[in-house]
């Protein structure tokens, strides 16, 4: 009776909203300048049941942020709140977070079944519930046939799948954190595991935070993506918004294949001047005072290669076949840009012109998107 009560109490701990308020972190004991901080000051809210990705290049602070949420790291500044309660100084055990790392964390001498069951046995979950949950997860992760085998006899891929299963097996966690979990997984398996994780999220509705430097992983897994650069959050948005309205030139260039074209320009009312050539953007842009570097951003998808005389004159340097589409590598007065060629279009001649789709031209001041007014 007591055991049943304890287990139901333990399992009553449910997901929570996670807020990071003014978090900053330095690995130095006495940081003296902003450069000493691996994480600059940031505020992030993670809603119950959301599927998030933390995306950014190596060293931008993703793991540091994840470890602050799980409690493996205490931030130098700021507060971590779970459902409004300040748990900044609480140890990982209290936070009830499942974390899955790049490399398998499993018990080699235990069977696959026991590895998956262990986190539930520890929490005194009834045996029949453990069995049902373990078998269900094993099925989803295609581990069923290995359940009676010792984990040490399995391949690196399969061991990492056990790790994933151990992270996903509990129902009562506040959130599940994945730190580049597919690094050791065979490329062919990656795609199927990513889709399985998405399905698991839809089914169990846990808050999931997935760290990666791979935009495909982030875009396929998450509803909201937090893009980081040099210890800062540069944009939090849906995959579509990141594509259509990159808030920063870094986001435009980091996301997309190839990334957004970013070209230095000057502004005059409705007109953009690009190395002496004028383009009408059909709207007003108000620049922040003191802005030093003005740039135009346009994705290769919105650059049309044409023989129209009014177009921006370019030389075509190369045509690359990217499988699903072709990319024209172009040069305009020393500036390089890329265009995606429409299906079936004949290859352009060496000298051609380009037109930009005005609705999808963005203006940036010192890297930040500037609003446009009709
Ligand atoms: P990766 O994708 O390579 O893991 P990341 O985006 O997760 O990178 P972090 O591992 O959070 O980035 O590192 C952020 C910065 O903090 C880097 O400059 C890194 O060198 C530094 N750093 C990370 N861990 C430590 C540590 N234990 N001690 C000192 N500096 C650290």
Tab-separated table of N, CA and C in Angstrom, residues 53 55-56 194 212-222 225 239 243 251-259 299:
chain	number	residue	atom	x	y	z
A	53	UNK	N	14.340	23.000	-30.371
A	53	UNK	CA	15.734	22.693	-30.716
A	53	UNK	C	16.582	23.890	-30.343
A	55	UNK	N	19.877	25.388	-31.611
A	55	UNK	CA	20.690	25.203	-32.818
A	55	UNK	C	21.773	26.273	-32.884
A	56	UNK	N	22.991	25.849	-33.185
A	56	UNK	CA	24.071	26.826	-33.343
A	56	UNK	C	25.370	26.095	-33.572
A	194	UNK	N	15.102	10.211	-36.019
A	194	UNK	CA	14.545	11.563	-35.882
A	194	UNK	C	13.031	11.522	-35.991
A	212	UNK	N	21.535	20.641	-31.159
A	212	UNK	CA	22.224	20.172	-32.364
A	212	UNK	C	22.895	21.335	-33.094
A	213	UNK	N	23.918	21.003	-33.901
A	213	UNK	CA	24.460	22.032	-34.780
A	213	UNK	C	23.989	21.774	-36.217
A	214	UNK	N	23.111	20.757	-36.350
A	214	UNK	CA	22.673	20.325	-37.668
A	214	UNK	C	21.270	20.877	-37.931
A	215	UNK	N	21.171	21.783	-38.909
A	215	UNK	CA	19.882	22.440	-39.139
A	215	UNK	C	18.791	21.456	-39.562
A	216	UNK	N	19.162	20.408	-40.288
A	216	UNK	CA	18.137	19.442	-40.715
A	216	UNK	C	17.526	18.760	-39.500
A	217	UNK	N	18.390	18.381	-38.527
A	217	UNK	CA	17.874	17.748	-37.309
A	217	UNK	C	16.948	18.705	-36.573
A	218	UNK	N	17.363	19.958	-36.453
A	218	UNK	CA	16.560	20.943	-35.715
A	218	UNK	C	15.231	21.187	-36.430
A	219	UNK	N	15.293	21.372	-37.741
A	219	UNK	CA	14.085	21.740	-38.484
A	219	UNK	C	13.090	20.587	-38.534
A	220	UNK	N	13.589	19.337	-38.566
A	220	UNK	CA	12.638	18.223	-38.637
A	220	UNK	C	12.071	17.883	-37.265
A	221	UNK	N	12.820	18.171	-36.203
A	221	UNK	CA	12.333	17.762	-34.885
A	221	UNK	C	11.442	18.803	-34.220
A	222	UNK	N	11.834	20.095	-34.321
A	222	UNK	CA	11.265	21.088	-33.400
A	222	UNK	C	10.127	21.921	-33.987
A	225	UNK	N	12.576	26.820	-32.700
A	225	UNK	CA	14.027	26.649	-32.715
A	225	UNK	C	14.664	27.876	-32.090
A	239	UNK	N	10.394	26.893	-37.745
A	239	UNK	CA	11.241	26.698	-38.917
A	239	UNK	C	10.841	27.627	-40.067
A	243	UNK	N	13.098	30.707	-41.900
A	243	UNK	CA	13.373	30.738	-43.328
A	243	UNK	C	12.889	32.060	-43.929
A	251	UNK	N	21.406	34.132	-38.750
A	251	UNK	CA	20.348	33.123	-38.914
A	251	UNK	C	20.130	32.845	-40.399
A	252	UNK	N	20.057	33.922	-41.187
A	252	UNK	CA	19.835	33.770	-42.630
A	252	UNK	C	20.912	32.927	-43.272
A	253	UNK	N	22.155	33.142	-42.840
A	253	UNK	CA	23.267	32.414	-43.470
A	253	UNK	C	23.431	31.006	-42.909
A	254	UNK	N	23.097	30.838	-41.616
A	254	UNK	CA	23.283	29.527	-40.971
A	254	UNK	C	22.198	28.541	-41.410
A	255	UNK	N	20.987	29.079	-41.646
A	255	UNK	CA	19.873	28.202	-42.014
A	255	UNK	C	19.582	28.353	-43.504
A	256	UNK	N	19.451	27.216	-44.150
A	256	UNK	CA	19.230	27.223	-45.598
A	256	UNK	C	20.438	26.610	-46.267
A	257	UNK	N	20.221	26.054	-47.440
A	257	UNK	CA	21.328	25.410	-48.126
A	257	UNK	C	21.198	25.674	-49.632
A	258	UNK	N	21.905	26.647	-50.200
A	258	UNK	CA	22.830	27.535	-49.494
A	258	UNK	C	22.068	28.560	-48.646
A	259	UNK	N	22.812	29.219	-47.744
A	259	UNK	CA	22.198	30.219	-46.868
A	259	UNK	C	21.820	31.483	-47.626
A	299	UNK	N	17.199	35.271	-49.925
A	299	UNK	CA	17.524	33.845	-50.039
A	299	UNK	C	17.664	33.448	-51.516
